[in-house]
Structure formats: structure tokens, C-alpha cells
Short mmCIF file of C-alpha atoms and ligand atoms in Angstrom, two decimals:
data_model
loop_
_atom_site.label_atom_id
_atom_site.label_comp_id
_atom_site.label_asym_id
_atom_site.label_seq_id
_atom_site.Cartn_x
_atom_site.Cartn_y
_atom_site.Cartn_z
CA MET A 223 -4.04 -3.77 -0.31
CA LYS A 224 -1.65 -2.97 -3.08
CA ILE A 225 -1.32 -5.04 -6.21
CA HIS A 226 0.84 -5.28 -9.33
CA GLU A 227 0.53 -3.36 -12.22
CA TYR A 228 -0.09 -6.84 -14.00
CA GLN A 229 -2.47 -7.99 -12.08
CA GLY A 230 -4.29 -4.33 -12.16
CA LYS A 231 -4.07 -4.85 -15.78
CA ASP A 232 -5.50 -8.26 -15.83
CA LEU A 233 -8.68 -6.18 -13.51
CA LEU A 234 -8.48 -3.04 -16.42
CA LYS A 235 -9.44 -5.76 -18.97
CA LYS A 236 -12.11 -7.32 -17.59
CA PHE A 237 -14.15 -3.87 -17.54
CA GLN A 238 -13.11 -3.38 -21.16
CA VAL A 239 -10.19 -0.51 -20.07
CA PRO A 240 -7.75 -0.94 -23.17
CA VAL A 241 -4.04 -1.84 -22.27
CA PRO A 242 -1.22 -3.53 -24.02
CA ALA A 243 -0.83 -6.75 -24.87
CA GLY A 244 1.50 -8.54 -22.62
CA ASP A 245 1.99 -11.14 -19.90
CA VAL A 246 3.75 -11.81 -16.62
CA ALA A 247 7.06 -13.88 -16.33
CA GLU A 248 8.87 -15.25 -13.41
CA THR A 249 11.92 -16.58 -15.56
CA SER A 250 13.98 -14.58 -18.35
CA LYS A 251 12.93 -18.03 -20.34
CA GLU A 252 9.28 -17.05 -19.69
CA ALA A 253 9.51 -13.51 -20.85
CA ARG A 254 10.86 -14.80 -24.11
CA THR A 255 8.35 -17.06 -24.58
CA VAL A 256 5.83 -14.20 -23.72
CA ALA A 257 7.49 -12.09 -26.40
CA GLU A 258 7.29 -14.96 -28.79
CA GLU A 259 3.43 -15.11 -28.18
CA LEU A 260 3.20 -11.24 -28.99
CA ALA A 261 3.18 -9.78 -32.44
CA GLU A 262 6.04 -8.22 -33.51
CA GLY A 263 8.47 -6.06 -31.51
CA PRO A 264 9.63 -4.19 -29.98
CA PHE A 265 8.98 -5.07 -26.55
CA VAL A 266 8.92 -3.32 -22.69
CA VAL A 267 10.17 -5.37 -19.51
CA LYS A 268 9.09 -3.98 -16.45
CA ALA A 269 9.65 -4.85 -12.95
CA GLN A 270 6.71 -5.87 -10.81
CA ILE A 271 7.01 -4.21 -7.31
CA HIS A 272 4.43 -2.05 -5.00
CA ALA A 273 5.99 1.01 -5.92
CA GLY A 274 6.41 3.65 -8.94
CA GLY A 275 9.24 5.20 -10.29
CA ARG A 276 10.64 2.46 -11.89
CA GLY A 277 11.92 3.50 -15.07
CA LYS A 278 14.27 6.00 -13.31
CA GLY A 279 15.75 2.97 -10.97
CA GLY A 280 16.75 1.16 -13.94
CA GLY A 281 13.25 -1.84 -14.12
CA ILE A 282 11.79 -0.56 -17.01
CA LYS A 283 13.54 -1.48 -20.53
CA VAL A 284 13.01 -1.56 -24.17
CA ALA A 285 13.99 -4.85 -26.07
CA ALA A 286 13.82 -5.10 -30.07
CA THR A 287 13.65 -9.01 -29.97
CA PRO A 288 13.08 -12.01 -28.32
CA GLU A 289 16.23 -12.17 -27.35
CA GLU A 290 16.97 -8.88 -25.66
CA VAL A 291 13.58 -9.48 -24.14
CA GLU A 292 15.26 -12.83 -22.33
CA ASP A 293 18.39 -10.50 -21.41
CA ALA A 294 16.26 -7.38 -20.40
CA ALA A 295 14.50 -9.92 -17.88
CA GLY A 296 17.86 -11.63 -16.79
CA ARG A 297 19.02 -8.31 -15.70
CA ILE A 298 15.80 -7.15 -13.87
CA LEU A 299 14.58 -10.30 -12.57
CA GLY A 300 16.47 -10.62 -9.01
CA MET A 301 17.87 -7.06 -8.99
CA THR A 302 16.99 -5.15 -5.93
CA LEU A 303 15.33 -1.83 -7.46
CA ILE A 304 15.61 1.38 -5.65
CA THR A 305 12.91 3.97 -6.73
CA PRO A 306 11.93 7.56 -5.44
CA GLN A 307 9.17 5.27 -3.78
CA THR A 308 10.84 2.19 -2.54
CA GLY A 309 13.33 3.98 0.02
CA PRO A 310 16.92 3.60 0.16
CA GLU A 311 16.67 -0.20 0.94
CA GLY A 312 15.04 -1.14 -2.66
CA ARG A 313 12.76 -3.95 -3.24
CA VAL A 314 13.69 -7.34 -4.82
CA VAL A 315 12.00 -7.93 -8.45
CA ASN A 316 10.75 -11.56 -8.62
CA LYS A 317 8.60 -10.88 -11.68
CA VAL A 318 8.25 -9.06 -14.75
CA LEU A 319 5.61 -8.10 -16.87
CA VAL A 320 5.93 -8.19 -20.60
CA GLU A 321 4.39 -5.84 -22.96
CA GLN A 322 4.17 -4.69 -26.83
CA ALA A 323 6.20 -1.43 -26.52
CA GLN A 324 3.77 1.66 -27.91
CA GLU A 325 4.50 4.39 -30.11
CA ILE A 326 3.53 7.23 -27.37
CA ASP A 327 2.20 10.71 -29.00
CA LYS A 328 0.87 12.01 -25.54
CA GLU A 329 1.08 10.94 -21.73
CA LEU A 330 -2.34 11.92 -19.81
CA TYR A 331 -2.76 11.29 -15.77
CA LEU A 332 -6.22 9.97 -14.96
CA GLY A 333 -7.14 8.80 -11.04
CA ILE A 334 -10.12 8.49 -8.83
CA VAL A 335 -10.04 8.58 -5.55
CA VAL A 336 -12.78 9.17 -2.69
CA ASP A 337 -12.33 12.48 -1.77
CA ARG A 338 -12.76 13.07 2.40
CA ALA A 339 -13.95 16.44 1.77
CA SER A 340 -17.00 15.68 0.11
CA GLY A 341 -17.10 11.89 0.71
CA ARG A 342 -17.58 11.37 -2.91
CA PRO A 343 -15.44 9.97 -5.67
CA VAL A 344 -13.44 12.28 -7.32
CA LEU A 345 -12.13 11.90 -10.74
CA MET A 346 -9.07 14.00 -11.83
CA MET A 347 -7.52 14.06 -14.98
CA SER A 348 -4.01 15.95 -16.15
CA SER A 349 -2.21 16.66 -19.19
CA ALA A 350 0.61 16.42 -17.43
CA GLY A 351 0.55 12.60 -17.35
CA GLY A 352 3.86 10.59 -16.44
CA MET A 353 4.71 12.92 -13.73
CA GLU A 354 3.58 12.69 -9.87
CA ILE A 355 0.26 13.94 -9.44
CA GLU A 356 0.96 15.39 -6.19
CA GLU A 357 4.13 17.36 -8.21
CA VAL A 358 1.66 18.34 -10.91
CA ALA A 359 -1.19 19.61 -7.98
CA ALA A 360 2.05 21.76 -6.52
CA ARG A 361 3.55 23.57 -9.31
CA THR A 362 0.67 23.46 -11.89
CA PRO A 363 -2.86 22.74 -10.62
CA GLU A 364 -4.52 24.52 -13.43
CA LEU A 365 -3.33 21.53 -15.33
CA ILE A 366 -5.18 19.20 -13.05
CA ILE A 367 -9.18 18.54 -13.94
CA LYS A 368 -11.39 17.25 -11.66
CA GLU A 369 -15.24 16.01 -11.68
CA THR A 370 -17.02 15.07 -8.32
CA VAL A 371 -19.32 11.80 -8.90
CA ASN A 372 -22.66 11.52 -7.00
CA PRO A 373 -22.20 8.00 -6.11
CA THR A 374 -25.96 7.25 -6.58
CA THR A 375 -25.82 8.33 -10.51
CA GLY A 376 -22.00 7.15 -10.87
CA CYS A 377 -19.61 8.93 -13.64
CA MET A 378 -22.07 10.92 -15.86
CA ALA A 379 -21.24 11.20 -19.74
CA TYR A 380 -20.94 14.55 -19.47
CA GLN A 381 -18.46 14.46 -16.71
CA ALA A 382 -16.47 12.19 -18.47
CA ARG A 383 -16.71 14.61 -21.57
CA ASN A 384 -15.85 17.09 -19.47
CA LEU A 385 -12.68 16.05 -18.59
CA ALA A 386 -11.66 14.29 -21.75
CA PHE A 387 -12.11 17.85 -23.46
CA GLY A 388 -10.38 19.82 -20.34
CA VAL A 389 -7.14 17.97 -21.26
CA GLY A 390 -7.30 18.86 -24.73
CA LEU A 391 -7.75 15.64 -26.60
CA GLY A 392 -9.17 16.12 -30.12
CA ALA A 393 -12.84 15.64 -31.20
CA GLN A 394 -11.80 11.56 -32.70
CA LEU A 395 -10.68 10.98 -28.93
CA ILE A 396 -13.37 11.87 -27.06
CA ARG A 397 -15.51 9.17 -27.67
CA PRO A 398 -13.16 6.30 -26.87
CA ALA A 399 -11.72 8.74 -23.32
CA VAL A 400 -15.00 8.69 -22.66
CA SER A 401 -15.58 4.97 -22.50
CA PHE A 402 -11.96 4.93 -21.14
CA ILE A 403 -13.16 6.95 -18.22
CA GLU A 404 -16.74 5.30 -17.38
CA ASN A 405 -15.41 2.01 -17.63
CA LEU A 406 -12.58 2.92 -15.05
CA TYR A 407 -15.16 4.32 -12.76
CA ARG A 408 -16.64 0.75 -12.92
CA VAL A 409 -13.54 -0.62 -12.10
CA PHE A 410 -13.08 1.49 -8.95
CA THR A 411 -17.04 0.90 -7.73
CA ALA A 412 -17.33 -2.49 -8.48
CA LEU A 413 -13.94 -3.55 -7.31
CA ASP A 414 -14.19 -1.36 -3.91
CA CYS A 415 -11.08 0.38 -4.89
CA SER A 416 -9.65 3.19 -2.67
CA LEU A 417 -7.67 4.39 -5.47
CA ALA A 418 -7.30 3.74 -9.55
CA GLU A 419 -4.76 5.50 -11.21
CA ILE A 420 -3.73 5.35 -14.73
CA ASN A 421 -0.19 7.11 -15.09
CA PRO A 422 0.24 7.25 -17.80
CA LEU A 423 -2.54 7.09 -19.80
CA VAL A 424 -1.45 7.29 -23.39
CA VAL A 425 -2.90 8.19 -26.83
CA THR A 426 -0.45 6.36 -29.40
CA LYS A 427 1.11 7.45 -32.41
CA GLN A 428 -1.98 5.49 -33.91
CA GLY A 429 -4.49 7.16 -31.90
CA GLU A 430 -5.17 4.21 -29.69
CA ILE A 431 -6.27 5.28 -25.99
CA LEU A 432 -4.07 2.56 -23.59
CA ALA A 433 -3.57 2.32 -19.94
CA LEU A 434 0.47 2.35 -19.83
CA ASP A 435 0.36 1.67 -16.03
CA ALA A 436 -2.19 0.87 -13.33
CA LYS A 437 -1.75 1.65 -9.91
CA ILE A 438 -5.05 -0.21 -8.46
CA ASN A 439 -5.38 -0.38 -4.38
CA LEU A 440 -8.19 -1.87 -2.95
CA ASP A 441 -9.97 -1.44 0.28
CA ASP A 442 -8.86 -3.93 2.83
CA ASN A 443 -12.22 -3.46 4.69
CA ALA A 444 -14.10 -4.61 1.34
CA LEU A 445 -11.89 -7.78 0.89
CA TYR A 446 -14.59 -9.84 2.42
CA ARG A 447 -16.61 -8.97 -0.68
CA HIS A 448 -14.01 -10.22 -3.10
CA HIS A 449 -12.34 -13.60 -2.51
CA ASP A 450 -10.79 -13.70 -5.62
CA LEU A 451 -8.97 -10.16 -5.01
CA ALA A 452 -7.78 -11.08 -1.88
CA ALA A 453 -5.54 -13.95 -3.62
CA LEU A 454 -3.66 -10.90 -5.37
CA GLU A 455 -1.77 -10.11 -2.10
CA ASP A 456 1.88 -10.83 -2.36
CA PRO A 457 3.33 -11.23 0.79
CA GLU A 458 6.68 -10.67 -0.24
CA GLU A 459 6.07 -7.11 -1.13
CA MET A 460 4.41 -6.81 2.52
CA ASP A 461 6.54 -5.74 5.56
CA PRO A 462 7.32 -9.25 7.23
CA LEU A 463 6.18 -8.11 10.49
CA GLU A 464 3.13 -6.57 9.13
CA HIS A 465 2.11 -9.97 7.47
CA GLU A 466 2.68 -11.82 10.68
CA ALA A 467 0.33 -9.03 12.66
CA ARG A 468 -2.18 -9.91 10.01
CA LYS A 469 -2.19 -13.71 10.35
CA HIS A 470 -3.07 -12.40 14.51
CA HIS A 471 -5.79 -9.97 13.51
CA LEU A 472 -3.36 -7.39 14.74
CA ASN A 473 -3.76 -3.69 13.61
CA TYR A 474 -0.09 -2.99 13.44
CA ILE A 475 1.90 -0.75 11.11
CA ARG A 476 5.80 -0.52 11.51
CA LEU A 477 7.20 2.95 11.46
CA SER A 478 10.84 4.35 11.54
CA GLY A 479 11.32 5.42 15.43
CA ASN A 480 12.57 3.20 18.17
CA ILE A 481 10.01 2.94 20.68
CA GLY A 482 7.59 0.12 20.49
CA ALA A 483 3.98 0.71 21.52
CA MET A 484 1.46 -1.40 22.60
CA VAL A 485 -1.54 0.06 22.78
CA ASN A 486 -5.66 -0.82 23.27
CA GLY A 487 -8.07 1.10 20.68
CA ALA A 488 -6.92 3.16 17.92
CA GLY A 489 -7.26 6.43 19.40
CA LEU A 490 -5.25 5.68 22.40
CA ALA A 491 -2.55 4.35 20.08
CA MET A 492 -2.58 7.67 18.27
CA ALA A 493 -2.52 9.64 21.31
CA THR A 494 0.71 7.57 22.81
CA MET A 495 2.35 8.04 19.26
CA ASP A 496 1.78 11.75 19.49
CA LEU A 497 3.06 11.83 23.13
CA ILE A 498 6.23 9.92 22.17
CA LYS A 499 6.69 12.18 19.75
CA ALA A 500 6.45 15.53 22.12
CA ALA A 501 8.52 13.63 25.05
CA GLY A 502 11.28 13.89 21.62
CA ALA A 503 11.25 10.34 20.69
CA GLU A 504 9.90 8.62 17.77
CA PRO A 505 7.41 5.34 17.45
CA ALA A 506 8.46 2.22 16.03
CA ASN A 507 5.34 1.04 15.45
CA PHE A 508 1.38 1.45 15.90
CA LEU A 509 -0.14 -1.38 17.73
CA ASP A 510 -3.95 -1.76 18.43
CA VAL A 511 -4.08 -5.09 20.39
CA GLY A 512 -8.12 -3.95 20.09
CA GLY A 513 -10.71 -4.21 22.50
CA GLY A 514 -11.55 -7.79 23.00
CA ALA A 515 -8.22 -9.25 22.46
CA SER A 516 -7.15 -12.21 24.11
CA ALA A 517 -4.05 -12.89 26.30
CA GLU A 518 -2.19 -15.17 23.02
CA MET A 519 -3.25 -11.97 20.67
CA VAL A 520 -1.24 -9.39 23.58
CA ALA A 521 1.66 -12.10 23.57
CA ASN A 522 1.92 -11.89 19.56
CA GLY A 523 1.97 -8.20 19.35
CA PHE A 524 4.41 -8.22 22.01
CA ARG A 525 6.18 -10.75 19.97
CA ILE A 526 5.92 -8.69 17.18
CA ILE A 527 7.23 -5.65 18.63
CA LEU A 528 10.36 -7.10 20.07
CA ALA A 529 11.12 -8.47 16.20
CA ASP A 530 11.67 -5.09 15.24
CA PRO A 531 15.80 -4.65 15.43
CA ASN A 532 15.23 -0.91 15.62
CA VAL A 533 13.38 -1.30 18.93
CA LYS A 534 15.11 0.16 21.60
CA GLY A 535 12.36 0.57 24.35
CA VAL A 536 8.89 -0.31 24.51
CA LEU A 537 5.64 1.36 25.96
CA ILE A 538 2.75 -0.44 27.20
CA ASN A 539 -0.52 1.39 27.55
CA ILE A 540 -3.32 0.00 28.50
CA PHE A 541 -6.95 1.36 29.39
CA GLY A 542 -8.46 -1.63 30.87
CA GLY A 543 -11.77 -2.28 29.75
CA ILE A 544 -13.12 -4.65 27.73
CA LEU A 545 -9.57 -6.01 27.44
CA ARG A 546 -8.93 -6.49 31.50
CA CYS A 547 -5.31 -5.19 32.63
CA ASP A 548 -4.87 -9.06 33.98
CA VAL A 549 -5.41 -10.25 30.89
CA LEU A 550 -3.04 -7.98 29.22
CA ALA A 551 -0.76 -8.70 31.94
CA ASN A 552 -0.95 -12.57 31.32
CA GLY A 553 -0.32 -12.33 27.56
CA VAL A 554 3.08 -10.17 28.18
CA VAL A 555 4.32 -12.73 30.37
CA GLU A 556 3.60 -15.58 28.04
CA ALA A 557 5.50 -13.79 25.34
CA VAL A 558 8.06 -12.66 27.80
CA LYS A 559 8.65 -16.57 28.21
CA GLU A 560 9.67 -17.05 24.82
CA VAL A 561 11.43 -14.41 23.79
CA GLN A 562 14.07 -12.61 25.65
CA VAL A 563 13.71 -8.88 26.51
CA LYS A 564 16.62 -7.14 26.07
CA VAL A 565 15.27 -3.53 26.09
CA PRO A 566 13.36 -1.47 28.79
CA ILE A 567 9.68 -1.51 29.44
CA ILE A 568 7.79 1.34 30.58
CA VAL A 569 4.01 0.15 31.44
CA ARG A 570 1.18 2.28 32.07
CA LEU A 571 -2.00 0.49 33.47
CA GLU A 572 -5.27 1.91 34.49
CA GLY A 573 -8.94 0.53 34.33
CA THR A 574 -10.30 -2.90 35.11
CA ASN A 575 -8.34 -5.30 37.17
CA VAL A 576 -5.34 -3.00 37.73
CA GLU A 577 -3.74 -4.07 40.42
CA LEU A 578 -3.91 -7.88 39.45
CA GLY A 579 -2.48 -6.94 35.78
CA ARG A 580 0.57 -5.25 38.15
CA GLN A 581 0.76 -7.74 40.35
CA ILE A 582 1.02 -10.43 37.69
CA LEU A 583 3.84 -8.53 35.69
CA GLN A 584 5.16 -7.86 39.11
CA ASN A 585 5.79 -11.76 39.87
CA SER A 586 7.12 -12.19 36.00
CA GLY A 587 10.18 -11.41 36.99
CA LEU A 588 10.09 -9.00 33.85
CA LYS A 589 12.03 -5.87 34.55
CA PHE A 590 9.68 -3.38 33.73
CA THR A 591 8.89 0.60 35.14
CA VAL A 592 5.73 1.61 36.03
CA ALA A 593 4.65 5.34 35.11
CA ALA A 594 2.04 7.09 36.81
CA ASP A 595 0.28 8.50 33.49
CA MET A 596 0.68 8.28 29.87
CA ARG A 597 2.56 11.60 29.66
CA ASP A 598 5.08 10.20 32.41
CA ALA A 599 5.09 6.99 30.40
CA ALA A 600 6.01 8.96 27.26
CA GLN A 601 8.71 10.93 28.80
CA LYS A 602 10.29 7.76 30.65
CA VAL A 603 10.35 5.57 27.80
CA ALA A 604 12.02 8.82 25.39
CA ALA A 605 14.69 9.09 28.60
CA LEU A 606 15.50 5.71 28.28
CA VAL A 607 16.31 5.45 24.70
CA GLN A 608 18.39 8.71 24.42
P1 ADP B 68 6.47 3.97 -13.26
O1 ADP B 68 5.08 4.61 -12.95
O2 ADP B 68 6.96 3.06 -12.42
O3 ADP B 68 7.89 4.59 -13.42
P2 ADP B 68 5.23 3.09 -15.99
O4 ADP B 68 4.49 2.17 -16.30
O5 ADP B 68 4.72 4.27 -15.71
O6 ADP B 68 6.24 2.97 -14.99
O7 ADP B 68 6.41 3.73 -17.17
C1 ADP B 68 7.18 4.77 -17.08
C2 ADP B 68 7.24 4.92 -18.42
O8 ADP B 68 7.90 3.86 -19.12
C3 ADP B 68 6.38 5.66 -19.36
O9 ADP B 68 5.90 6.78 -18.88
C4 ADP B 68 6.61 5.24 -20.56
O10 ADP B 68 7.19 6.38 -21.10
C5 ADP B 68 7.57 3.97 -20.35
N1 ADP B 68 6.75 2.91 -20.78
C6 ADP B 68 5.82 2.27 -20.13
N2 ADP B 68 5.56 1.01 -20.41
C7 ADP B 68 5.34 1.24 -22.07
C8 ADP B 68 5.26 0.25 -22.72
N3 ADP B 68 4.48 -0.73 -23.21
N4 ADP B 68 5.56 1.00 -23.98
C9 ADP B 68 6.15 2.30 -24.20
N5 ADP B 68 6.39 2.79 -23.38
C10 ADP B 68 6.39 2.27 -21.95
MG1 MG B 69 3.60 5.13 -14.02
#
């Protein structure tokens, strides 16, 4: 789960990771009040969307006075902000963070992720702050210092020192940098983050170390342990169909193709997407209705697939195990009663109660093509949409 920068900074503060003074605002008047309550200007007004690269798109503005903050917030709030990370459709800005502008001496990078190769958290620090870390890794990998952490011991002081010295911080900055790194590691583990990225981490002209940006991603599978964090979710930032799917406990991820796929089992869903691609088409979604899906869940899944206007054909690929083919068929029929199906449907059913399932579909009046096997199903649906 992604959260906003202002929410991330609130969490950082609780763990003694220093951030600039500031607060969130939803109107330009509120933004002005925040500025008035801060010390003196200048201030920075920052669009709060779940994407980076905001500066380049006009989502970050410096303002000298509270009046200018109000004006800048008025221009940013409600705008559709397009950045390299939002895609061409951009994101509507509903909130801004107003904070104290810093006089920046150095911009660094600090990130913590789980490294799949070692199965451990890895800390990465770089003197090339403000740039995308992927870009730094591609062009100047020698500028990235890494420390792999043993989760039993946690981040050791020597590892934090290696990072701080490695990015060339001066002697008087080592101590605050080490506690910054150690505290960020505590955030990462205590909140079950999948990513904690500070880009840039800055050294100010006054010699302070601050998190100027905060990208904190939380592990969805651990949210049951953090009810307070689950409340940070912003439905406005989610794809509406993914949001709907989540309400129905469906594993649905929207993609950019035009073939909707309803599959049971994540592995089968991945294989189905591969076959759709191999047949020369692109999947419109990943949907695993789950092993123990009810007819109602199937109906919801089918409805969500059809609600995507890009979908020009649907492939239903079910291997009836725990989810029996008749339950699937009843779910599809239930959904079809409510929505008009205007796109071709290809069905591949195998397994428990397959005959009954086919019969239910045949008697439903729904027009669909039966495929002999998975590959045939993918090829048929690809041919239909081309
Ligand atoms: P994004 O990653 O979306 O571009 P950042 O929060 O990293 O947004 O900000 C981009 C740049 O804007 C920073 O690298 C910094 O130069 C400037 N900036 C952001 N916040 C402040 C601040 N409080 N004071 C001064 N400059 C800032
Ligand atoms: Mg940033």
C-alpha cells in the first residue's frame, strides 16, 4: 500500500527521523494558515499524489509569504499533475503539504528494500540524491553503497557508519547520519514496510540532516497488524476497479491490454497471461478469483472485468478443484443477469463438475465459445479481438 508524503513524514517523526516542519492542507486558505503557523518563510507547497517527479510537473512551488503560499496552493489544488511516474493521464491533486523551505547544501539518497536474492533488508545510500535510484544504478553504480542487514541483529552501528562515510559525509555529520539511518531502519521493520525511501535526504546549509521527501510503502499482507496504518489508505489514489475488487476480497490488478481474464489460482492466472501474450494479445487484468470463491465472488469478478472499457474480449480459464465448475458457471450467470455482455467470451473449463458447469452456461443464453484447452482458448480470444 502506498501512502502520501505527508503521512510518511508523520510516521518518520514518530521514530525521530528529522523532517522539515510543515502540515497538510486541503484548501488554499488552510495552506495559508499552515504557513502562518510555521516560523518565517520561505515555504514550499508540495502536491500530494502517489507518484514522484512532482517538481518537474509543476507540483512543487516555493513561496516567500503566507499570501504566496495561498496563491501557490490555489494553483496546485485541483490540477491534474502529470509526472514521469503518473502516466499521461496524470493525477488530480486534492491535498498539498506546506513546509519550511530548506537551504540545501547536499542532496543524498537513502532507501531500504527487501532484497529477494539474500532474503534480507538492504540499505542503499548514494551521494547522487534527487535522481531516480534506477537511473543512478544504470549509469553510476559505484555511487551506490549497500549494506545487507541480518534481521536478527538489525542494522548495526558499523553498517550505518559505512554508509555515512561511504557517501562522503564529513566527520561532524556522521553521528546524526547514523541515527537517521538506524531510525529509518526501525521505521522499516516496526511498520512492516516494503519500501522506505528518502530521496532526497538533505544536508542543509546549517548542517542539519533532514528527510526532504518520504516514500513509504507498507506491506499489504502485514496490514492486519497495523489497523491505524490501514486507515492511511487514500481511495482517490487507487484505480477504481482495483478498489472495488479489494472490497470483494478479489485479487485483481488492472493492466493495459484488452483481454479480460478470469482465472482461479494465481499460478494459473500468470500462465494464462503468458498464453494471451504468446497469442499476440495483451491481458487487461490479472484476476485470481481464488480457490474457495463463491458464486457471488465470481459474479463480482466478472462484473469488474466487464466494467473496464478497454476489455474487448474475456477469457474464462478455470480448473475446477475446490472452486467447482458449476459454482463458477452460476457466478457468471448471476453477473450476466445484471450487465449486458457486448464482448465475446471464450471459456475453458476443466475439473470437478465440468459437464454441469458447461450445461449451466449453455442454458444461460450467454453467447460464448468453448475452447479445447488453454492454448486454444488464448488463441481464440486473441483472434477475436484483432
Ligand atoms: P519528487 O520526488 O516528487 O520530485 P521531492 O519531495 O523529492 O519530490 O522534491 C523535489 C525537489 O524539490 C527536491 O529535490 C528539492 O530540491 C525540492 N524540495 C522539496 N521539498 C523542499 C523543501 N522543504 N525545501 C527546499 N526544497 C525542497
Ligand atoms: Mg523525491
